[in-house]
Amino acid sequence: MAPAKRTALVVGGAGFLGKHIVQQLLDTGRYKVRVFDIRACGVPGADMVVGDIRKQEDVTNACRGVDVVVHVATATPTSENALNKQLMDDVNVKGTAHVVEACKQLGISSLVYTSSASVVFDGSDLVGVDETRPYTARPMDYYTETKVEGEQLVLAANSASLAAVALRPSGIFGEGDTVMVPTFVRQAKAGKMKYIIGNGKNVWDFTYVGNVAQAHVLAADKLAIGSPLAGQALFITNQEPIPFWTFTGDMLQGLGYARPHIKLPLLLILCIAMLFEYVIRPLLKPIKELSTDFTVFRVRIVTRQRAFSCEKAKKLLGYVPGVPLQEGIQRTVAHFEHLRNADAPAAAKAGKAQ
């Protein structure tokens, strides 16, 4: 007789990463999957509960009868809501508190939380950093500040009745991405992606979305009260650091756009970003609220080293990325074929990203 399936609730399961987690949980055959989000998930086989994470009652109702909660919902810092501190606080902090409270009230024993590698980023280079590095004392943007608070809430809830773990992915990309690739293409069409800020040698840990989902499924499988995983934070990456501008170029070239190739001095660009963010935008605010991806945080983050150790994830989860970086890039380019540069020469369209 086959063992009874566990019921997993994916909070934020209608989002980019959430859908991949939902699908992989279903694919195991070991889970019944319920999704809680403000919109329908659209993944066949998953039960859908529409609600608002900002309302405790909605969250609690969605959590009834589940064995494990995977909390991936977040308000991301896109140009449209980068300044919407209220939204980020309501979703990333208060919403997370609602999830923790529901788990406690209903006696749910496992909570997997999607954090961010940026919780340790203070604007300086990170190379081979592991989980012993403390939280940043000066988050580079409000989103990061709320992710620090959210992770702290979850890990503080780890107890004799609730096992909690936080996963910290870095640079998620892949099919269904709503931020990274669409932004690259939008900026390329505007002529803004031909530039490299700084020397172009800084390496990053990008992570294919399927591998991030894989880590979440492993965490759902292995997390239990009193287990070595309980109460831990784990970095999750592809373990293949690559220069930021090489990755960007591979993605753009794959879609028929020019690779970044014109180098701009970091100090000059940083000064311009500071002038815009701290002088021009505040002056114009009474007239018009400007939304932009050109911020001091964005300049700093794309010009720094960001490479993390996954040794802890290997040890506690048995995590080995299932999809290599270049394969992930190829899958992503194929998925975004509809964003291909219509004016690209035939050779560029057929060419493989180098």
Short mmCIF file of C-alpha atoms in Angstrom, two decimals:
data_model
loop_
_atom_site.label_atom_id
_atom_site.label_comp_id
_atom_site.label_asym_id
_atom_site.label_seq_id
_atom_site.Cartn_x
_atom_site.Cartn_y
_atom_site.Cartn_z
CA MET A 1 0.00 0.00 0.00
CA ALA A 2 1.40 3.36 -1.05
CA PRO A 3 2.03 5.87 1.75
CA ALA A 4 -0.51 8.65 2.07
CA LYS A 5 0.38 11.84 0.26
CA ARG A 6 1.37 14.87 2.31
CA THR A 7 -0.41 18.15 1.63
CA ALA A 8 1.83 21.09 0.79
CA LEU A 9 0.64 24.67 0.66
CA VAL A 10 2.64 26.99 -1.60
CA VAL A 11 2.05 30.58 -0.54
CA GLY A 12 2.72 32.70 -3.62
CA GLY A 13 2.41 29.67 -5.89
CA ALA A 14 1.09 31.73 -8.81
CA GLY A 15 4.36 33.63 -9.17
CA PHE A 16 7.50 32.92 -11.20
CA LEU A 17 9.31 30.68 -8.71
CA GLY A 18 6.09 29.52 -7.08
CA LYS A 19 4.79 27.80 -10.23
CA HIS A 20 8.02 25.84 -10.61
CA ILE A 21 7.82 24.71 -6.98
CA VAL A 22 4.18 23.68 -7.39
CA GLN A 23 4.97 21.66 -10.52
CA GLN A 24 7.96 19.92 -8.97
CA LEU A 25 6.03 19.02 -5.82
CA LEU A 26 3.29 17.50 -7.99
CA ASP A 27 5.85 15.68 -10.12
CA THR A 28 7.18 13.81 -7.08
CA GLY A 29 3.84 12.07 -6.68
CA ARG A 30 4.25 12.41 -2.93
CA TYR A 31 2.26 15.62 -2.42
CA LYS A 32 -1.17 17.03 -2.80
CA VAL A 33 -0.52 20.70 -3.58
CA ARG A 34 -2.61 23.70 -2.61
CA VAL A 35 -1.76 27.19 -3.82
CA PHE A 36 -2.54 30.41 -1.99
CA ASP A 37 -2.17 33.63 -3.98
CA ILE A 38 -4.03 36.74 -5.06
CA ARG A 39 -4.49 35.24 -8.54
CA ALA A 40 -4.99 31.79 -10.03
CA CYS A 41 -1.94 29.57 -10.41
CA GLY A 42 -2.83 27.76 -13.61
CA VAL A 43 -0.80 24.62 -12.85
CA PRO A 44 -2.97 21.53 -13.57
CA GLY A 45 -3.42 19.30 -10.56
CA ALA A 46 -3.02 21.99 -7.90
CA ASP A 47 -5.90 23.19 -5.74
CA MET A 48 -6.29 26.97 -5.71
CA VAL A 49 -7.21 29.25 -2.82
CA VAL A 50 -7.42 32.90 -3.82
CA GLY A 51 -6.73 35.34 -1.01
CA ASP A 52 -4.55 38.14 0.33
CA ILE A 53 -1.45 37.44 2.41
CA ARG A 54 -2.00 40.80 4.09
CA LYS A 55 -5.10 39.36 5.79
CA GLN A 56 -4.53 36.93 8.64
CA GLU A 57 -7.92 35.28 8.16
CA ASP A 58 -7.19 34.50 4.50
CA VAL A 59 -3.81 33.00 5.34
CA THR A 60 -5.13 30.90 8.21
CA ASN A 61 -8.00 29.52 6.12
CA ALA A 62 -5.58 28.53 3.35
CA CYS A 63 -3.33 26.73 5.83
CA ARG A 64 -6.00 24.47 7.30
CA GLY A 65 -5.27 20.77 6.86
CA VAL A 66 -1.79 21.07 5.37
CA ASP A 67 1.40 19.30 6.47
CA VAL A 68 4.04 21.68 5.15
CA VAL A 69 3.95 25.32 4.11
CA VAL A 70 6.30 26.68 1.44
CA HIS A 71 6.23 30.47 1.69
CA VAL A 72 7.56 32.02 -1.51
CA ALA A 73 5.31 35.09 -1.78
CA THR A 74 7.13 38.41 -1.99
CA ALA A 75 6.73 41.96 -3.23
CA THR A 76 9.67 42.33 -5.61
CA PRO A 77 11.54 45.63 -6.11
CA THR A 78 10.60 46.27 -9.73
CA SER A 79 10.83 49.84 -11.02
CA GLU A 80 7.07 50.13 -10.52
CA ASN A 81 7.04 49.32 -6.81
CA ALA A 82 10.66 49.92 -5.74
CA LEU A 83 9.47 52.94 -3.78
CA ASN A 84 6.32 51.29 -2.42
CA LYS A 85 7.60 50.62 1.07
CA GLN A 86 4.10 50.03 2.39
CA LEU A 87 3.51 47.16 -0.04
CA MET A 88 6.86 45.53 0.73
CA ASP A 89 6.31 45.85 4.46
CA ASP A 90 2.75 44.50 4.25
CA VAL A 91 3.70 41.49 2.11
CA ASN A 92 7.30 40.66 3.05
CA VAL A 93 7.12 41.32 6.78
CA LYS A 94 3.51 41.38 7.97
CA GLY A 95 2.49 38.73 5.44
CA THR A 96 5.28 36.47 6.65
CA ALA A 97 4.17 37.06 10.24
CA HIS A 98 0.68 35.95 9.19
CA VAL A 99 2.09 32.71 7.73
CA VAL A 100 4.08 32.01 10.90
CA GLU A 101 1.03 32.71 13.07
CA ALA A 102 -1.16 30.38 10.99
CA CYS A 103 1.39 27.57 11.33
CA LYS A 104 1.47 28.02 15.09
CA GLN A 105 -2.32 28.20 15.44
CA LEU A 106 -2.97 25.13 13.30
CA GLY A 107 -0.12 22.96 14.54
CA ILE A 108 1.65 22.78 11.17
CA SER A 109 5.09 21.31 11.79
CA SER A 110 7.11 22.44 8.72
CA LEU A 111 7.69 25.87 7.19
CA VAL A 112 10.02 26.47 4.24
CA TYR A 113 10.69 30.16 3.58
CA THR A 114 12.14 31.73 0.44
CA SER A 115 14.60 34.39 1.55
CA SER A 116 17.30 36.08 -0.56
CA ALA A 117 21.09 36.00 -0.79
CA SER A 118 20.93 39.79 -0.52
CA VAL A 119 20.23 39.60 3.21
CA VAL A 120 24.03 39.66 3.75
CA PHE A 121 24.83 42.18 1.00
CA ASP A 122 26.02 45.61 2.18
CA GLY A 123 27.49 46.88 -1.08
CA SER A 124 30.88 45.18 -0.67
CA ASP A 125 32.22 42.20 -2.60
CA LEU A 126 31.05 38.74 -1.53
CA VAL A 127 33.25 35.82 -2.59
CA GLY A 128 32.70 32.30 -1.29
CA VAL A 129 30.54 33.68 1.52
CA ASP A 130 28.74 31.14 3.71
CA GLU A 131 25.94 31.33 6.25
CA THR A 132 28.24 32.44 9.07
CA ARG A 133 28.24 35.92 7.53
CA PRO A 134 25.86 38.11 9.57
CA TYR A 135 22.88 39.98 8.19
CA THR A 136 23.81 43.29 6.63
CA ALA A 137 23.60 46.16 9.09
CA ARG A 138 22.85 48.55 6.22
CA PRO A 139 20.57 46.99 3.61
CA MET A 140 21.06 48.49 0.16
CA ASP A 141 17.32 48.90 -0.48
CA TYR A 142 14.04 48.56 1.39
CA TYR A 143 13.25 45.21 -0.24
CA THR A 144 16.39 43.71 1.29
CA GLU A 145 15.51 45.22 4.65
CA THR A 146 12.11 43.49 4.56
CA LYS A 147 13.64 40.17 3.50
CA VAL A 148 16.01 40.34 6.48
CA GLU A 149 13.04 40.94 8.77
CA GLY A 150 11.03 38.16 7.12
CA GLU A 151 13.84 35.63 7.48
CA GLN A 152 14.40 36.59 11.10
CA LEU A 153 10.69 36.10 11.83
CA VAL A 154 10.72 32.63 10.31
CA LEU A 155 13.90 31.39 11.96
CA ALA A 156 12.83 32.81 15.33
CA ALA A 157 9.67 30.69 15.02
CA ASN A 158 11.67 27.46 14.84
CA SER A 159 10.76 25.51 17.96
CA ALA A 160 9.79 22.19 19.44
CA SER A 161 6.48 22.41 17.58
CA LEU A 162 7.46 24.10 14.31
CA ALA A 163 10.49 23.34 12.14
CA ALA A 164 11.47 26.30 9.97
CA VAL A 165 14.16 26.77 7.33
CA ALA A 166 15.11 29.72 5.11
CA LEU A 167 16.50 29.25 1.60
CA ARG A 168 18.55 32.11 0.10
CA PRO A 169 18.63 31.89 -3.72
CA SER A 170 20.80 34.25 -5.76
CA GLY A 171 19.96 35.75 -9.16
CA ILE A 172 16.98 33.56 -10.12
CA PHE A 173 16.32 33.23 -13.86
CA GLY A 174 14.42 30.88 -16.13
CA GLU A 175 11.14 30.22 -17.86
CA GLY A 176 8.33 32.47 -16.65
CA ASP A 177 10.71 35.14 -15.29
CA THR A 178 8.79 38.40 -14.97
CA VAL A 179 11.69 40.67 -14.02
CA MET A 180 15.23 39.88 -15.19
CA VAL A 181 14.90 38.92 -18.86
CA PRO A 182 11.99 41.27 -19.64
CA THR A 183 14.06 44.10 -18.09
CA PHE A 184 17.14 43.16 -20.12
CA VAL A 185 15.09 43.23 -23.33
CA ARG A 186 13.27 46.45 -22.48
CA GLN A 187 16.56 48.17 -21.73
CA ALA A 188 18.18 46.72 -24.87
CA LYS A 189 15.39 48.11 -27.03
CA ALA A 190 16.01 51.50 -25.41
CA GLY A 191 19.72 51.26 -26.25
CA LYS A 192 20.79 50.98 -22.62
CA MET A 193 22.26 47.46 -22.60
CA LYS A 194 25.37 48.11 -24.68
CA TYR A 195 27.20 49.46 -21.65
CA ILE A 196 29.35 47.72 -19.04
CA ILE A 197 29.70 49.57 -15.75
CA GLY A 198 33.16 49.15 -14.27
CA ASN A 199 35.76 46.67 -15.52
CA GLY A 200 33.21 43.96 -16.34
CA LYS A 201 35.05 41.25 -14.40
CA ASN A 202 32.82 40.96 -11.32
CA VAL A 203 31.37 37.46 -10.94
CA TRP A 204 27.86 36.54 -9.84
CA ASP A 205 26.01 33.45 -8.76
CA PHE A 206 22.98 33.16 -11.02
CA THR A 207 20.57 30.31 -10.29
CA TYR A 208 18.25 28.53 -12.70
CA VAL A 209 14.70 28.61 -11.35
CA GLY A 210 14.27 24.84 -11.65
CA ASN A 211 17.23 24.35 -9.31
CA VAL A 212 15.77 26.77 -6.78
CA ALA A 213 12.49 24.84 -6.91
CA GLN A 214 14.46 21.59 -6.52
CA ALA A 215 15.99 22.94 -3.29
CA HIS A 216 12.52 23.81 -1.98
CA VAL A 217 11.22 20.31 -2.67
CA LEU A 218 14.25 18.81 -0.93
CA ALA A 219 13.60 21.09 2.05
CA ALA A 220 9.92 20.08 2.17
CA ASP A 221 10.98 16.42 2.12
CA LYS A 222 13.69 16.63 4.76
CA LEU A 223 12.47 19.31 7.18
CA ALA A 224 11.22 17.96 10.48
CA ILE A 225 11.13 19.09 14.09
CA GLY A 226 14.55 18.53 15.63
CA SER A 227 16.22 17.72 12.31
CA PRO A 228 19.63 19.27 11.45
CA LEU A 229 17.80 21.40 8.84
CA ALA A 230 15.46 23.04 11.33
CA GLY A 231 16.34 26.63 12.21
CA GLN A 232 18.90 26.97 9.41
CA ALA A 233 19.45 29.41 6.54
CA LEU A 234 20.96 28.03 3.32
CA PHE A 235 22.39 29.71 0.21
CA ILE A 236 21.11 28.19 -3.03
CA THR A 237 22.95 28.80 -6.32
CA ASN A 238 23.98 27.00 -9.50
CA GLN A 239 27.52 26.83 -8.02
CA GLU A 240 28.85 28.18 -11.32
CA PRO A 241 29.90 31.82 -10.73
CA ILE A 242 30.09 33.79 -13.99
CA PRO A 243 30.95 37.42 -14.78
CA PHE A 244 27.73 39.42 -14.52
CA TRP A 245 28.22 41.02 -17.92
CA THR A 246 29.01 37.68 -19.59
CA PHE A 247 25.73 36.21 -18.33
CA THR A 248 23.87 39.33 -19.45
CA GLY A 249 25.54 39.17 -22.85
CA ASP A 250 24.73 35.47 -23.27
CA MET A 251 21.06 36.13 -22.59
CA LEU A 252 20.89 39.17 -24.87
CA GLN A 253 22.84 37.62 -27.71
CA GLY A 254 20.66 34.54 -27.55
CA LEU A 255 17.65 36.80 -28.22
CA GLY A 256 19.34 38.71 -31.03
CA TYR A 257 20.49 41.80 -29.14
CA ALA A 258 24.02 43.19 -28.90
CA ARG A 259 26.15 42.15 -25.95
CA PRO A 260 27.24 44.89 -23.51
CA HIS A 261 30.59 46.13 -24.82
CA ILE A 262 31.12 49.84 -24.01
CA LYS A 263 32.78 50.29 -20.61
CA LEU A 264 31.75 53.19 -18.38
CA PRO A 265 33.64 54.33 -15.24
CA LEU A 266 31.95 53.01 -12.10
CA LEU A 267 32.57 56.16 -10.05
CA LEU A 268 31.01 58.40 -12.70
CA ILE A 269 27.89 56.27 -13.06
CA LEU A 270 27.54 55.94 -9.28
CA CYS A 271 27.71 59.73 -8.89
CA ILE A 272 25.05 60.21 -11.57
CA ALA A 273 22.81 57.62 -9.90
CA MET A 274 23.21 59.34 -6.52
CA LEU A 275 22.42 62.73 -8.05
CA PHE A 276 19.29 61.35 -9.69
CA GLU A 277 18.08 59.34 -6.69
CA TYR A 278 18.86 61.78 -3.88
CA VAL A 279 18.46 65.16 -5.58
CA ILE A 280 16.53 65.14 -8.85
CA ARG A 281 13.85 62.58 -7.99
CA PRO A 282 12.99 64.17 -4.58
CA LEU A 283 12.77 67.60 -6.26
CA LEU A 284 10.38 66.28 -8.90
CA LYS A 285 8.30 64.20 -6.50
CA PRO A 286 5.67 66.92 -5.87
CA ILE A 287 5.14 67.07 -9.63
CA LYS A 288 5.70 63.51 -10.77
CA GLU A 289 6.77 60.26 -9.10
CA LEU A 290 9.53 58.75 -11.25
CA SER A 291 9.99 54.98 -11.38
CA THR A 292 13.29 53.67 -12.69
CA ASP A 293 15.73 50.77 -12.53
CA PHE A 294 18.61 53.26 -12.40
CA THR A 295 19.28 53.41 -8.66
CA VAL A 296 22.37 53.46 -6.47
CA PHE A 297 21.50 49.96 -5.29
CA ARG A 298 21.25 48.61 -8.86
CA VAL A 299 24.59 50.20 -9.82
CA ARG A 300 26.30 48.75 -6.77
CA ILE A 301 24.80 45.30 -7.09
CA VAL A 302 25.68 44.80 -10.79
CA THR A 303 29.30 45.87 -10.26
CA ARG A 304 30.15 43.81 -7.17
CA GLN A 305 31.25 40.21 -6.69
CA ARG A 306 28.38 38.04 -5.44
CA ALA A 307 29.39 34.40 -5.08
CA PHE A 308 28.17 32.16 -2.26
CA SER A 309 29.08 28.78 -0.82
CA CYS A 310 26.46 26.02 -1.07
CA GLU A 311 28.33 23.53 1.10
CA LYS A 312 25.68 23.73 3.80
CA ALA A 313 22.89 23.02 1.30
CA LYS A 314 24.86 20.08 -0.05
CA LYS A 315 25.29 18.67 3.45
CA LEU A 316 21.81 19.26 4.87
CA LEU A 317 19.68 18.94 1.72
CA GLY A 318 21.81 16.80 -0.53
CA TYR A 319 21.43 19.67 -2.99
CA VAL A 320 23.22 19.28 -6.32
CA PRO A 321 21.85 21.58 -9.06
CA GLY A 322 20.01 19.49 -11.64
CA VAL A 323 20.36 21.93 -14.54
CA PRO A 324 23.78 23.39 -15.50
CA LEU A 325 24.00 27.15 -16.01
CA GLN A 326 24.40 27.13 -19.80
CA GLU A 327 21.52 24.71 -20.21
CA GLY A 328 19.42 27.00 -18.04
CA ILE A 329 20.33 29.96 -20.24
CA GLN A 330 19.39 28.00 -23.38
CA ARG A 331 16.04 27.00 -21.88
CA THR A 332 15.36 30.60 -20.88
CA VAL A 333 16.23 31.99 -24.32
CA ALA A 334 13.94 29.42 -25.95
CA HIS A 335 11.10 30.37 -23.59
CA PHE A 336 11.47 34.07 -24.41
CA GLU A 337 11.55 33.60 -28.17
CA HIS A 338 8.61 36.02 -28.39
CA LEU A 339 10.93 38.79 -27.14
CA ARG A 340 13.54 38.16 -29.84
CA ASN A 341 14.91 41.21 -31.67
CA ALA A 342 12.95 41.27 -34.94
CA ASP A 343 15.70 43.35 -36.57
CA ALA A 344 18.52 40.94 -35.74
CA PRO A 345 20.47 39.57 -38.75
CA ALA A 346 19.68 35.97 -39.59
CA ALA A 347 23.15 34.85 -38.42
CA ALA A 348 22.62 36.42 -35.01
CA LYS A 349 19.25 34.72 -34.66
CA ALA A 350 20.74 31.32 -35.39
CA GLY A 351 23.91 31.89 -33.39
CA LYS A 352 24.57 30.33 -30.01
CA ALA A 353 25.41 32.58 -27.05
CA GLN A 354 29.11 32.48 -26.30
#
